[in-house]
Amino acid sequence: MNTHDKTNEHLDSLLGEALGDTAVPDMGPSVWFEIRSRTTSSRVGGWIPRFAMMTAAAACMAVGIFAGAEWIPGGSTAAIWLTPDEVVVGSLWDETVWSLDGLYTSVETMDTADGGAR
Amino acid sequence: MNVHPTDDDLMVRIGYGEETAFRLLVERWERQVFAFLWRMTGNEDDARELTQDVFVKVHTHAGRYQPRGIFKSWLFRIAGNQSRSFARRRKIVDWVSFDAFRHDRELEAPGPDAELMADETRQQVRAAVAKLPDRQREALILRRFHEMSQQDIARIMDITEGAVESLLVRAMSALRGHLIREKKETA
């Protein structure tokens, strides 16, 4: 055995002591549970559940519109079984916009360009 | 059902979404992967975190795995990639835990001189390994501690067997150089 081989052998033994199996710290408990939670959450966040949630949201919206829910913009006006009067009463529109009285009132109180009231 | 399914069997079952198979595979390999990543990073917490990342990747790609009896190489290829991308993120390899380990030991009741010297030598060797370029360190660790042939390492690192041999020779030579310099400085 030449010097080079001896040096390598010594180096190899040093490596074994520093990084060998007995030097490796104990990993502690298995990482399985962390891995399972990560792989499960990635499945939950996948495109299939997202698609299902979007479908459910769209269905809720459709039901809301059909039922005339007022919190949906235009929802009450789209309710198909209401009479036109009921639609107006239940709508979000400001009725004064369509009344002539309301129109005159707003014209009278409108400021002119020079700052004075008409 | 096979009592001792092969890694390939388990991978096929994982591809079909079988959680029991995945758990079996994780428990079979996690300690080896952790040991490899600890040797690569020098830090227990990082090694544990990266071990999880490796198996999450295994799970993600299980459907595309080709069962050709080379699971170990495939697994260590993922582990090697993870450790290299981790090193790139961190820029420097964190060997702080080794220092902490050393300090912890020093706080304990002093042992015999021989034990202290052996401990110091272990620190020097670890520090010298940490100074090696990533690919040299990876080839050396796979060959010396994970019973990988040059052919396996070539497959894992996606290089030729000749390149593996060259990496190993350069790693040993650099390691020797680091240790000699270290010894001269401390003398």
PDB file of C-alpha atoms in Angstrom, chain B residues 47-179:
ATOM      1  CA  ALA B  47     -32.702  18.569   6.906  1.00  0.00           C
ATOM      2  CA  ARG B  48     -36.064  17.735   8.490  1.00  0.00           C
ATOM      3  CA  GLU B  49     -37.846  20.437   6.493  1.00  0.00           C
ATOM      4  CA  LEU B  50     -36.188  19.343   3.248  1.00  0.00           C
ATOM      5  CA  THR B  51     -37.049  15.697   3.960  1.00  0.00           C
ATOM      6  CA  GLN B  52     -40.699  16.717   3.981  1.00  0.00           C
ATOM      7  CA  ASP B  53     -40.240  18.640   0.728  1.00  0.00           C
ATOM      8  CA  VAL B  54     -38.679  15.565  -0.902  1.00  0.00           C
ATOM      9  CA  PHE B  55     -41.627  13.327  -0.024  1.00  0.00           C
ATOM     10  CA  VAL B  56     -44.167  15.942  -1.041  1.00  0.00           C
ATOM     11  CA  LYS B  57     -42.430  15.942  -4.451  1.00  0.00           C
ATOM     12  CA  VAL B  58     -42.500  12.132  -4.517  1.00  0.00           C
ATOM     13  CA  HIS B  59     -46.248  12.270  -3.896  1.00  0.00           C
ATOM     14  CA  THR B  60     -46.780  14.937  -6.543  1.00  0.00           C
ATOM     15  CA  HIS B  61     -44.915  12.991  -9.225  1.00  0.00           C
ATOM     16  CA  ALA B  62     -46.053   9.485  -8.235  1.00  0.00           C
ATOM     17  CA  GLY B  63     -48.505   9.321 -11.125  1.00  0.00           C
ATOM     18  CA  ARG B  64     -45.703   9.802 -13.635  1.00  0.00           C
ATOM     19  CA  TYR B  65     -43.182   7.447 -11.977  1.00  0.00           C
ATOM     20  CA  GLN B  66     -41.895   4.658 -14.207  1.00  0.00           C
ATOM     21  CA  PRO B  67     -41.376   1.489 -12.119  1.00  0.00           C
ATOM     22  CA  ARG B  68     -37.986   0.347 -13.413  1.00  0.00           C
ATOM     23  CA  GLY B  69     -36.396  -0.762 -10.156  1.00  0.00           C
ATOM     24  CA  ILE B  70     -34.396   2.423  -9.628  1.00  0.00           C
ATOM     25  CA  PHE B  71     -36.520   4.074  -6.977  1.00  0.00           C
ATOM     26  CA  LYS B  72     -33.567   4.811  -4.663  1.00  0.00           C
ATOM     27  CA  SER B  73     -31.749   6.719  -7.417  1.00  0.00           C
ATOM     28  CA  TRP B  74     -34.929   8.616  -8.263  1.00  0.00           C
ATOM     29  CA  LEU B  75     -35.514   9.493  -4.606  1.00  0.00           C
ATOM     30  CA  PHE B  76     -31.957  10.698  -4.067  1.00  0.00           C
ATOM     31  CA  ARG B  77     -32.103  12.674  -7.271  1.00  0.00           C
ATOM     32  CA  ILE B  78     -35.046  14.610  -5.842  1.00  0.00           C
ATOM     33  CA  ALA B  79     -33.193  14.958  -2.525  1.00  0.00           C
ATOM     34  CA  GLY B  80     -30.049  16.200  -4.298  1.00  0.00           C
ATOM     35  CA  ASN B  81     -32.044  18.740  -6.297  1.00  0.00           C
ATOM     36  CA  GLN B  82     -33.779  19.937  -3.148  1.00  0.00           C
ATOM     37  CA  SER B  83     -30.515  20.364  -1.276  1.00  0.00           C
ATOM     38  CA  ARG B  84     -28.873  22.196  -4.172  1.00  0.00           C
ATOM     39  CA  SER B  85     -31.772  24.580  -4.631  1.00  0.00           C
ATOM     40  CA  PHE B  86     -31.784  25.108  -0.865  1.00  0.00           C
ATOM     41  CA  ALA B  87     -28.055  25.949  -0.970  1.00  0.00           C
ATOM     42  CA  ARG B  88     -28.694  28.380  -3.803  1.00  0.00           C
ATOM     43  CA  ARG B  89     -31.415  30.042  -1.754  1.00  0.00           C
ATOM     44  CA  ARG B  90     -29.237  30.273   1.288  1.00  0.00           C
ATOM     45  CA  LYS B  91     -26.074  31.054  -0.708  1.00  0.00           C
ATOM     46  CA  ILE B  92     -23.993  29.645   2.067  1.00  0.00           C
ATOM     47  CA  VAL B  93     -24.317  26.260   3.665  1.00  0.00           C
ATOM     48  CA  ASP B  94     -25.364  26.650   7.243  1.00  0.00           C
ATOM     49  CA  TRP B  95     -23.178  24.646   9.536  1.00  0.00           C
ATOM     50  CA  VAL B  96     -24.244  26.546  12.630  1.00  0.00           C
ATOM     51  CA  SER B  97     -25.672  23.448  14.226  1.00  0.00           C
ATOM     52  CA  PHE B  98     -22.235  21.911  14.270  1.00  0.00           C
ATOM     53  CA  ASP B  99     -20.925  24.902  16.205  1.00  0.00           C
ATOM     54  CA  ALA B 100     -23.890  24.706  18.540  1.00  0.00           C
ATOM     55  CA  PHE B 101     -23.182  21.037  18.996  1.00  0.00           C
ATOM     56  CA  ARG B 102     -19.594  21.896  19.809  1.00  0.00           C
ATOM     57  CA  HIS B 103     -20.571  24.570  22.320  1.00  0.00           C
ATOM     58  CA  ASP B 104     -23.079  22.254  23.942  1.00  0.00           C
ATOM     59  CA  ARG B 105     -20.346  19.719  24.370  1.00  0.00           C
ATOM     60  CA  GLU B 106     -18.021  22.302  25.859  1.00  0.00           C
ATOM     61  CA  LEU B 107     -20.636  23.285  28.405  1.00  0.00           C
ATOM     62  CA  GLU B 108     -20.845  19.724  29.590  1.00  0.00           C
ATOM     63  CA  ALA B 109     -18.362  18.371  32.121  1.00  0.00           C
ATOM     64  CA  PRO B 110     -14.994  18.157  30.353  1.00  0.00           C
ATOM     65  CA  GLY B 111     -14.204  14.632  29.215  1.00  0.00           C
ATOM     66  CA  PRO B 112     -10.839  13.030  28.723  1.00  0.00           C
ATOM     67  CA  ASP B 113      -8.415  14.921  26.464  1.00  0.00           C
ATOM     68  CA  ALA B 114      -8.606  12.238  23.821  1.00  0.00           C
ATOM     69  CA  GLU B 115     -12.350  12.669  23.557  1.00  0.00           C
ATOM     70  CA  LEU B 116     -12.021  16.453  23.218  1.00  0.00           C
ATOM     71  CA  MET B 117      -9.415  16.061  20.512  1.00  0.00           C
ATOM     72  CA  ALA B 118     -11.576  13.560  18.659  1.00  0.00           C
ATOM     73  CA  ASP B 119     -14.473  15.980  18.872  1.00  0.00           C
ATOM     74  CA  GLU B 120     -12.327  18.790  17.500  1.00  0.00           C
ATOM     75  CA  THR B 121     -11.203  16.586  14.637  1.00  0.00           C
ATOM     76  CA  ARG B 122     -14.824  15.773  13.798  1.00  0.00           C
ATOM     77  CA  GLN B 123     -15.609  19.502  13.677  1.00  0.00           C
ATOM     78  CA  GLN B 124     -12.664  20.120  11.380  1.00  0.00           C
ATOM     79  CA  VAL B 125     -13.688  17.341   9.018  1.00  0.00           C
ATOM     80  CA  ARG B 126     -17.281  18.602   8.898  1.00  0.00           C
ATOM     81  CA  ALA B 127     -16.103  22.131   8.227  1.00  0.00           C
ATOM     82  CA  ALA B 128     -13.830  20.865   5.448  1.00  0.00           C
ATOM     83  CA  VAL B 129     -16.728  18.920   3.881  1.00  0.00           C
ATOM     84  CA  ALA B 130     -18.892  22.044   4.109  1.00  0.00           C
ATOM     85  CA  LYS B 131     -16.309  23.986   2.120  1.00  0.00           C
ATOM     86  CA  LEU B 132     -16.509  21.588  -0.821  1.00  0.00           C
ATOM     87  CA  PRO B 133     -18.483  22.726  -3.871  1.00  0.00           C
ATOM     88  CA  ASP B 134     -22.068  21.354  -3.771  1.00  0.00           C
ATOM     89  CA  ARG B 135     -21.624  18.759  -6.487  1.00  0.00           C
ATOM     90  CA  GLN B 136     -18.359  17.412  -5.084  1.00  0.00           C
ATOM     91  CA  ARG B 137     -19.940  17.147  -1.648  1.00  0.00           C
ATOM     92  CA  GLU B 138     -23.019  15.425  -3.048  1.00  0.00           C
ATOM     93  CA  ALA B 139     -20.972  12.845  -4.989  1.00  0.00           C
ATOM     94  CA  LEU B 140     -18.743  12.172  -1.990  1.00  0.00           C
ATOM     95  CA  ILE B 141     -21.634  11.765   0.453  1.00  0.00           C
ATOM     96  CA  LEU B 142     -23.597   9.479  -1.865  1.00  0.00           C
ATOM     97  CA  ARG B 143     -20.556   7.292  -2.494  1.00  0.00           C
ATOM     98  CA  ARG B 144     -19.201   7.139   1.042  1.00  0.00           C
ATOM     99  CA  PHE B 145     -22.384   7.070   3.130  1.00  0.00           C
ATOM    100  CA  HIS B 146     -25.231   5.850   0.955  1.00  0.00           C
ATOM    101  CA  GLU B 147     -23.655   2.869  -0.741  1.00  0.00           C
ATOM    102  CA  MET B 148     -24.182   4.259  -4.200  1.00  0.00           C
ATOM    103  CA  SER B 149     -22.188   2.982  -7.158  1.00  0.00           C
ATOM    104  CA  GLN B 150     -20.671   5.435  -9.607  1.00  0.00           C
ATOM    105  CA  GLN B 151     -23.401   4.382 -12.039  1.00  0.00           C
ATOM    106  CA  ASP B 152     -26.094   5.254  -9.469  1.00  0.00           C
ATOM    107  CA  ILE B 153     -24.473   8.612  -8.742  1.00  0.00           C
ATOM    108  CA  ALA B 154     -24.202   9.347 -12.460  1.00  0.00           C
ATOM    109  CA  ARG B 155     -27.937   8.658 -12.796  1.00  0.00           C
ATOM    110  CA  ILE B 156     -28.791  10.767  -9.748  1.00  0.00           C
ATOM    111  CA  MET B 157     -26.665  13.735 -10.752  1.00  0.00           C
ATOM    112  CA  ASP B 158     -27.384  13.392 -14.462  1.00  0.00           C
ATOM    113  CA  ILE B 159     -23.717  13.247 -15.440  1.00  0.00           C
ATOM    114  CA  THR B 160     -21.405  10.600 -16.892  1.00  0.00           C
ATOM    115  CA  GLU B 161     -19.628   8.023 -14.753  1.00  0.00           C
ATOM    116  CA  GLY B 162     -16.330   9.635 -15.748  1.00  0.00           C
ATOM    117  CA  ALA B 163     -17.568  12.955 -14.410  1.00  0.00           C
ATOM    118  CA  VAL B 164     -18.544  11.242 -11.142  1.00  0.00           C
ATOM    119  CA  GLU B 165     -15.059   9.807 -10.784  1.00  0.00           C
ATOM    120  CA  SER B 166     -13.558  13.203 -11.455  1.00  0.00           C
ATOM    121  CA  LEU B 167     -15.830  14.812  -8.831  1.00  0.00           C
ATOM    122  CA  LEU B 168     -14.828  12.173  -6.265  1.00  0.00           C
ATOM    123  CA  VAL B 169     -11.098  12.580  -6.920  1.00  0.00           C
ATOM    124  CA  ARG B 170     -11.349  16.357  -6.691  1.00  0.00           C
ATOM    125  CA  ALA B 171     -13.454  16.138  -3.536  1.00  0.00           C
ATOM    126  CA  MET B 172     -10.945  13.914  -1.754  1.00  0.00           C
ATOM    127  CA  SER B 173      -8.055  16.081  -2.865  1.00  0.00           C
ATOM    128  CA  ALA B 174      -9.793  19.308  -1.745  1.00  0.00           C
ATOM    129  CA  LEU B 175     -10.743  17.711   1.552  1.00  0.00           C
ATOM    130  CA  ARG B 176      -7.176  16.656   2.188  1.00  0.00           C
ATOM    131  CA  GLY B 177      -5.992  20.184   1.357  1.00  0.00           C
ATOM    132  CA  HIS B 178      -8.534  21.809   3.704  1.00  0.00           C
ATOM    133  CA  LEU B 179      -7.583  19.507   6.564  1.00  0.00           C
TER     134      LEU B 179
END
